[in-house]
Tab-separated table of C-alpha atoms in Angstrom:
chain	number	residue	atom	x	y	z
A	1459	MET	CA	0.080	0.015	-0.049
A	1460	MET	CA	2.867	2.366	0.821
A	1461	VAL	CA	4.432	1.732	-2.538
A	1462	SER	CA	0.929	2.307	-4.241
A	1463	LEU	CA	0.654	5.704	-2.502
A	1464	SER	CA	4.321	6.633	-3.029
A	1465	ALA	CA	4.050	6.038	-6.921
A	1466	ILE	CA	0.699	8.003	-7.005
A	1467	ILE	CA	2.435	11.091	-5.488
A	1468	VAL	CA	5.617	10.900	-7.645
A	1469	VAL	CA	3.805	10.473	-10.904
A	1470	GLY	CA	0.807	12.500	-9.985
A	1471	THR	CA	2.890	15.570	-8.800
A	1472	TRP	CA	4.931	15.360	-11.984
A	1473	GLU	CA	1.851	15.194	-14.255
A	1474	VAL	CA	-0.039	17.643	-12.530
A	1475	GLY	CA	2.638	20.483	-12.784
A	1476	GLY	CA	5.008	19.964	-9.694
A	1477	ILE	CA	5.106	20.728	-6.136
A	1478	PRO	CA	5.219	24.559	-6.393
A	1479	TYR	CA	2.023	24.580	-8.580
A	1480	ILE	CA	-0.031	22.145	-6.352
A	1481	TRP	CA	0.944	24.119	-3.204
A	1482	ASN	CA	0.440	27.591	-4.631
A	1483	LEU	CA	-2.982	26.648	-5.742
A	1484	ALA	CA	-3.964	24.959	-2.415
A	1485	THR	CA	-2.498	28.174	-0.721
A	1486	LYS	CA	-4.437	30.518	-3.107
A	1487	THR	CA	-7.731	28.591	-2.233
A	1488	ASP	CA	-7.114	28.646	1.567
A	1489	ARG	CA	-6.437	25.057	1.808
A	1490	THR	CA	-3.234	25.287	3.687
A	1491	ASN	CA	-4.432	27.254	6.498
A	1492	LEU	CA	-4.135	24.851	9.433
A	1493	PHE	CA	-5.111	27.404	12.078
A	1494	ILE	CA	-8.795	28.560	11.373
A	1495	MET	CA	-9.616	29.345	15.118
A	1496	ASP	CA	-13.206	29.743	14.433
A	1497	THR	CA	-15.012	28.662	17.708
A	1498	ASP	CA	-18.475	27.861	15.937
A	1499	PHE	CA	-18.850	24.051	16.098
A	1500	ARG	CA	-21.060	24.019	13.150
A	1501	SER	CA	-17.969	24.811	11.045
A	1502	ARG	CA	-16.553	21.591	9.725
A	1503	TYR	CA	-12.969	22.264	9.152
A	1504	THR	CA	-11.288	24.223	12.022
A	1505	PHE	CA	-8.329	23.914	14.184
A	1506	TRP	CA	-10.530	22.983	17.059
A	1507	THR	CA	-12.751	20.305	15.211
A	1508	SER	CA	-9.466	18.900	13.825
A	1509	ILE	CA	-7.443	18.540	17.145
A	1510	VAL	CA	-10.463	17.861	19.547
A	1511	GLY	CA	-12.487	15.847	16.941
A	1512	GLY	CA	-9.468	14.143	15.549
A	1513	PHE	CA	-8.294	13.091	19.008
A	1514	PHE	CA	-11.681	11.661	19.877
A	1515	THR	CA	-12.142	9.996	16.597
A	1516	TRP	CA	-8.801	8.155	16.402
A	1517	LEU	CA	-8.341	7.255	20.265
A	1518	PRO	CA	-11.387	4.890	20.364
A	1519	THR	CA	-9.998	3.166	17.329
A	1520	PHE	CA	-7.091	1.813	19.399
A	1521	THR	CA	-9.373	0.115	22.038
A	1522	THR	CA	-11.263	-2.115	19.311
A	1523	GLN	CA	-10.974	-5.876	19.520
A	1524	SER	CA	-8.812	-6.038	16.249
A	1525	GLN	CA	-6.366	-3.768	17.926
A	1526	ILE	CA	-6.450	-5.398	21.566
A	1527	GLN	CA	-5.755	-8.849	19.870
A	1528	ARG	CA	-2.670	-7.314	18.484
A	1529	TYR	CA	-1.213	-6.108	21.621
A	1530	ASN	CA	-2.085	-9.420	23.295
A	1531	ALA	CA	-0.344	-11.423	20.337
A	1532	VAL	CA	3.196	-10.259	21.534
A	1533	PRO	CA	4.845	-11.800	24.547
A	1534	THR	CA	5.956	-8.477	26.478
A	1535	LEU	CA	4.342	-5.112	27.683
A	1536	ARG	CA	7.229	-3.462	26.000
A	1537	GLU	CA	6.654	-5.103	22.518
A	1538	SER	CA	2.931	-4.020	22.830
A	1539	ARG	CA	3.974	-0.387	23.411
A	1540	LEU	CA	6.375	-0.704	20.485
A	1541	THR	CA	3.510	-2.135	18.455
A	1542	LEU	CA	1.379	0.688	19.193
A	1543	PHE	CA	4.100	3.255	18.632
A	1544	PHE	CA	4.839	1.919	15.134
A	1545	ASN	CA	1.196	1.851	14.293
A	1546	THR	CA	0.808	5.443	15.125
A	1547	CYS	CA	3.901	6.553	13.144
A	1548	GLY	CA	2.384	4.427	10.196
A	1549	MET	CA	-0.789	5.949	10.468
A	1550	ILE	CA	0.342	9.566	10.611
A	1551	LEU	CA	2.712	8.852	7.373
A	1552	ILE	CA	-0.440	7.273	5.633
A	1553	MET	CA	-2.585	10.429	6.480
A	1554	LEU	CA	0.142	12.825	5.358
A	1555	LEU	CA	0.539	10.979	1.954
A	1556	CYS	CA	-3.214	10.863	1.481
A	1557	SER	CA	-3.572	14.487	2.232
A	1558	TRP	CA	-1.105	15.352	-0.442
A	1559	ILE	CA	-2.967	13.021	-2.889
A	1560	GLY	CA	-5.949	15.024	-1.994
A	1561	LEU	CA	-4.253	18.141	-3.033
A	1562	ILE	CA	-3.101	16.459	-6.171
A	1563	LEU	CA	-6.541	15.413	-7.135
A	1564	PHE	CA	-7.713	19.181	-6.347
A	1565	ALA	CA	-5.055	20.852	-8.510
A	1566	ASN	CA	-5.819	18.455	-11.414
A	1567	TYR	CA	-9.496	18.871	-11.329
A	1568	TYR	CA	-9.498	22.709	-10.391
A	1569	ASN	CA	-11.181	24.045	-13.460
A	1570	CYS	CA	-13.223	20.971	-14.213
A	1571	ASP	CA	-15.103	19.076	-11.537
A	1572	PRO	CA	-16.008	15.514	-12.642
A	1573	VAL	CA	-18.840	15.478	-10.120
A	1574	THR	CA	-20.636	18.530	-11.573
A	1575	THR	CA	-19.893	17.429	-15.157
A	1576	LYS	CA	-21.599	13.959	-14.277
A	1577	THR	CA	-18.193	12.078	-15.374
A	1578	ILE	CA	-18.461	10.450	-12.091
A	1579	THR	CA	-21.426	10.148	-9.581
A	1580	SER	CA	-19.431	10.589	-6.429
A	1581	SER	CA	-16.267	12.440	-5.215
A	1582	ASP	CA	-14.968	8.840	-3.843
A	1583	GLN	CA	-14.546	8.088	-7.566
A	1584	LEU	CA	-12.026	10.719	-7.985
A	1585	LEU	CA	-8.962	8.848	-7.441
A	1586	PRO	CA	-9.839	5.952	-9.654
A	1587	LEU	CA	-10.863	8.424	-12.351
A	1588	PHE	CA	-7.327	10.174	-11.789
A	1589	ALA	CA	-5.717	6.757	-12.108
A	1590	ILE	CA	-7.340	5.898	-15.314
A	1591	GLU	CA	-7.071	9.366	-16.959
A	1592	VAL	CA	-3.678	10.532	-15.812
A	1593	LEU	CA	-1.787	7.451	-14.579
A	1594	GLY	CA	-3.037	5.108	-17.196
A	1595	ARG	CA	-0.360	6.423	-19.596
A	1596	TYR	CA	2.175	4.425	-17.440
A	1597	PRO	CA	1.719	0.708	-17.824
A	1598	GLY	CA	1.091	-1.224	-14.809
A	1599	LEU	CA	0.712	1.731	-12.605
A	1600	PRO	CA	-3.079	1.627	-12.336
A	1601	GLY	CA	-2.782	-1.922	-11.629
A	1602	LEU	CA	-0.450	-1.171	-8.725
A	1603	LEU	CA	-2.794	1.244	-7.290
A	1604	LEU	CA	-5.708	-1.115	-7.299
A	1605	ALA	CA	-3.326	-3.935	-5.826
A	1606	GLY	CA	-2.182	-1.511	-3.030
A	1607	LEU	CA	-5.676	-0.309	-2.177
A	1608	THR	CA	-6.965	-3.768	-2.204
A	1609	CYS	CA	-4.154	-4.953	0.049
A	1610	GLY	CA	-4.806	-2.397	2.508
A	1611	SER	CA	-8.440	-2.773	2.747
A	1612	LEU	CA	-8.206	-6.601	2.652
A	1613	SER	CA	-5.927	-6.453	5.745
A	1614	THR	CA	-8.334	-4.299	7.806
A	1615	VAL	CA	-11.210	-6.595	6.644
A	1616	SER	CA	-9.392	-9.658	7.561
A	1617	SER	CA	-8.519	-8.335	11.084
A	1618	THR	CA	-12.229	-7.130	11.821
A	1619	LEU	CA	-13.473	-10.647	10.740
A	1620	ASN	CA	-11.129	-12.362	12.837
A	1621	SER	CA	-11.992	-10.164	15.978
A	1622	THR	CA	-15.556	-10.648	15.321
A	1623	ALA	CA	-15.286	-14.405	15.317
A	1624	ALA	CA	-13.001	-14.318	18.361
A	1625	ILE	CA	-15.544	-12.156	20.289
A	1626	ILE	CA	-18.630	-14.392	19.644
A	1627	THR	CA	-16.714	-17.590	20.178
A	1628	GLU	CA	-15.287	-16.636	23.452
A	1629	ASP	CA	-17.821	-14.486	24.971
A	1630	PHE	CA	-21.009	-16.111	23.908
A	1631	VAL	CA	-20.392	-19.736	22.382
A	1632	LYS	CA	-18.035	-20.634	25.195
A	1633	TYR	CA	-20.165	-18.965	27.894
A	1634	TYR	CA	-23.427	-20.929	26.762
A	1635	LYS	CA	-21.729	-24.135	25.513
A	1636	PRO	CA	-18.801	-24.661	27.884
A	1637	ASP	CA	-18.709	-28.435	26.930
A	1638	LEU	CA	-17.599	-28.016	23.434
A	1639	SER	CA	-14.263	-29.229	22.332
A	1640	GLU	CA	-11.479	-27.198	20.958
A	1641	LYS	CA	-11.968	-28.626	17.262
A	1642	GLN	CA	-15.878	-27.855	17.631
A	1643	LEU	CA	-15.120	-24.366	18.599
A	1644	LEU	CA	-12.523	-23.833	15.766
A	1645	ILE	CA	-15.247	-25.090	13.406
A	1646	ILE	CA	-17.866	-22.576	14.882
A	1647	SER	CA	-15.260	-19.737	14.689
A	1648	LYS	CA	-14.634	-20.291	11.062
A	1649	THR	CA	-18.142	-20.560	10.287
A	1650	ILE	CA	-18.909	-17.152	11.927
A	1651	SER	CA	-15.882	-15.661	10.243
A	1652	ILE	CA	-17.141	-16.896	6.811
A	1653	THR	CA	-20.726	-15.789	7.529
A	1654	SER	CA	-19.614	-12.194	8.602
A	1655	GLY	CA	-17.456	-12.101	5.586
A	1656	ILE	CA	-20.414	-12.870	3.268
A	1657	VAL	CA	-22.702	-10.356	5.016
A	1658	SER	CA	-19.914	-7.707	4.606
A	1659	PHE	CA	-19.503	-8.294	0.965
A	1660	ALA	CA	-23.230	-8.029	0.434
A	1661	LEU	CA	-23.410	-4.860	2.233
A	1662	VAL	CA	-20.865	-3.276	-0.128
A	1663	PHE	CA	-23.449	-3.365	-3.079
A	1664	VAL	CA	-25.949	-1.848	-0.588
A	1665	ILE	CA	-23.777	0.937	0.295
A	1666	ALA	CA	-22.769	1.476	-3.387
A	1667	GLU	CA	-26.581	2.032	-4.322
A	1668	ILE	CA	-27.063	4.251	-1.238
A	1669	ASN	CA	-23.924	6.532	-2.209
A	1670	LYS	CA	-25.345	7.190	-5.595
A	1671	THR	CA	-27.995	9.679	-4.029
A	1672	VAL	CA	-26.319	10.289	-0.552
A	1673	ASN	CA	-22.916	10.947	0.458
A	1674	ILE	CA	-22.410	8.221	3.041
A	1675	SER	CA	-18.931	9.405	4.344
A	1676	PRO	CA	-20.402	11.742	7.004
A	1677	PHE	CA	-22.816	9.010	8.073
A	1678	SER	CA	-20.023	6.399	8.388
A	1679	THR	CA	-18.042	8.926	10.555
A	1680	MET	CA	-21.125	9.578	12.862
A	1681	LEU	CA	-21.659	5.707	13.129
A	1682	HIS	CA	-17.856	5.350	13.785
A	1683	GLY	CA	-18.384	7.762	16.712
A	1684	THR	CA	-21.553	6.138	18.012
A	1685	LEU	CA	-20.126	2.671	18.196
A	1686	LEU	CA	-16.669	3.295	19.120
A	1687	GLY	CA	-17.131	6.013	21.684
A	1688	PRO	CA	-19.161	3.804	24.027
A	1689	ILE	CA	-16.353	0.879	23.587
A	1690	PHE	CA	-13.725	3.451	24.622
A	1691	GLY	CA	-15.899	4.546	27.588
A	1692	ALA	CA	-16.122	0.944	28.730
A	1693	PHE	CA	-12.201	0.513	28.532
A	1694	CYS	CA	-11.874	3.845	30.413
A	1695	LEU	CA	-14.406	2.420	33.097
A	1696	GLY	CA	-12.404	-0.714	33.349
A	1697	MET	CA	-9.062	0.959	33.817
A	1698	PHE	CA	-10.075	3.558	36.036
A	1699	PHE	CA	-12.673	1.681	38.219
A	1700	PRO	CA	-11.581	-1.896	38.178
A	1701	ILE	CA	-14.338	-2.665	40.654
A	1702	SER	CA	-16.962	-2.373	37.876
A	1703	ASN	CA	-18.457	-5.637	36.731
A	1704	GLU	CA	-19.712	-6.706	33.219
A	1705	LEU	CA	-23.145	-5.582	34.012
A	1706	VAL	CA	-22.151	-2.040	34.789
A	1707	LYS	CA	-20.020	-1.986	31.571
A	1708	LEU	CA	-22.842	-3.215	29.584
A	1709	LYS	CA	-25.254	-0.497	30.981
A	1710	ASN	CA	-22.549	2.145	30.169
A	1711	VAL	CA	-22.242	1.253	26.596
A	1712	VAL	CA	-26.210	0.973	26.174
A	1713	ALA	CA	-26.662	4.321	27.707
A	1714	ARG	CA	-23.873	5.891	25.561
A	1715	ILE	CA	-25.320	4.498	22.287
């Protein structure tokens, strides 16, 4: 994925007009102003919404089951901390690369918005369109882009499916069926993972249809906060109040949702 992003940045920057052109155009349209100190919370992009909102958006991500099982997969606490450190550094780098790709797309389509001209139906299709129109002149580069994006998405999906199967098996199946053997639990876990994968794949077509009429990105961010916020609250409750039991944590999650 990093190779794909780097290739897009190098070739895209060259094709669009170079770093000075992209940066000057972004500055001209006030897209490089990182210190918009507007205190109106109805404004989407300000310093406060980026720092405060970004902090509470990303922090719960590191308390999900797919992340916790990574920490538990290493033998020592020090290695768990190193895992978190390198994960954070990698995410910062990816966000910076994606931000520059966004500026490349903006500079390339500054005078002709493909969404307005109905060339594409959603802004989510800008990057694939750019890969076809601009990067398509370089044999193999669109395929590299597709492979990188697929690799990154499949990595996330596989972790999520694995964690979903682990939660259901450990917290529900074992609780209600403690007499099952390890072999039976393995079969059940694989069945849950396959079923979750099929359901997730089916939802792709549903979301694609919805996204034709409604931009689903803000809704996905809202759903992200609605579900991960209570989970983060449950982790904080367990860390600061170890005396709390499962019932209290469950009530906390339900009340927050």
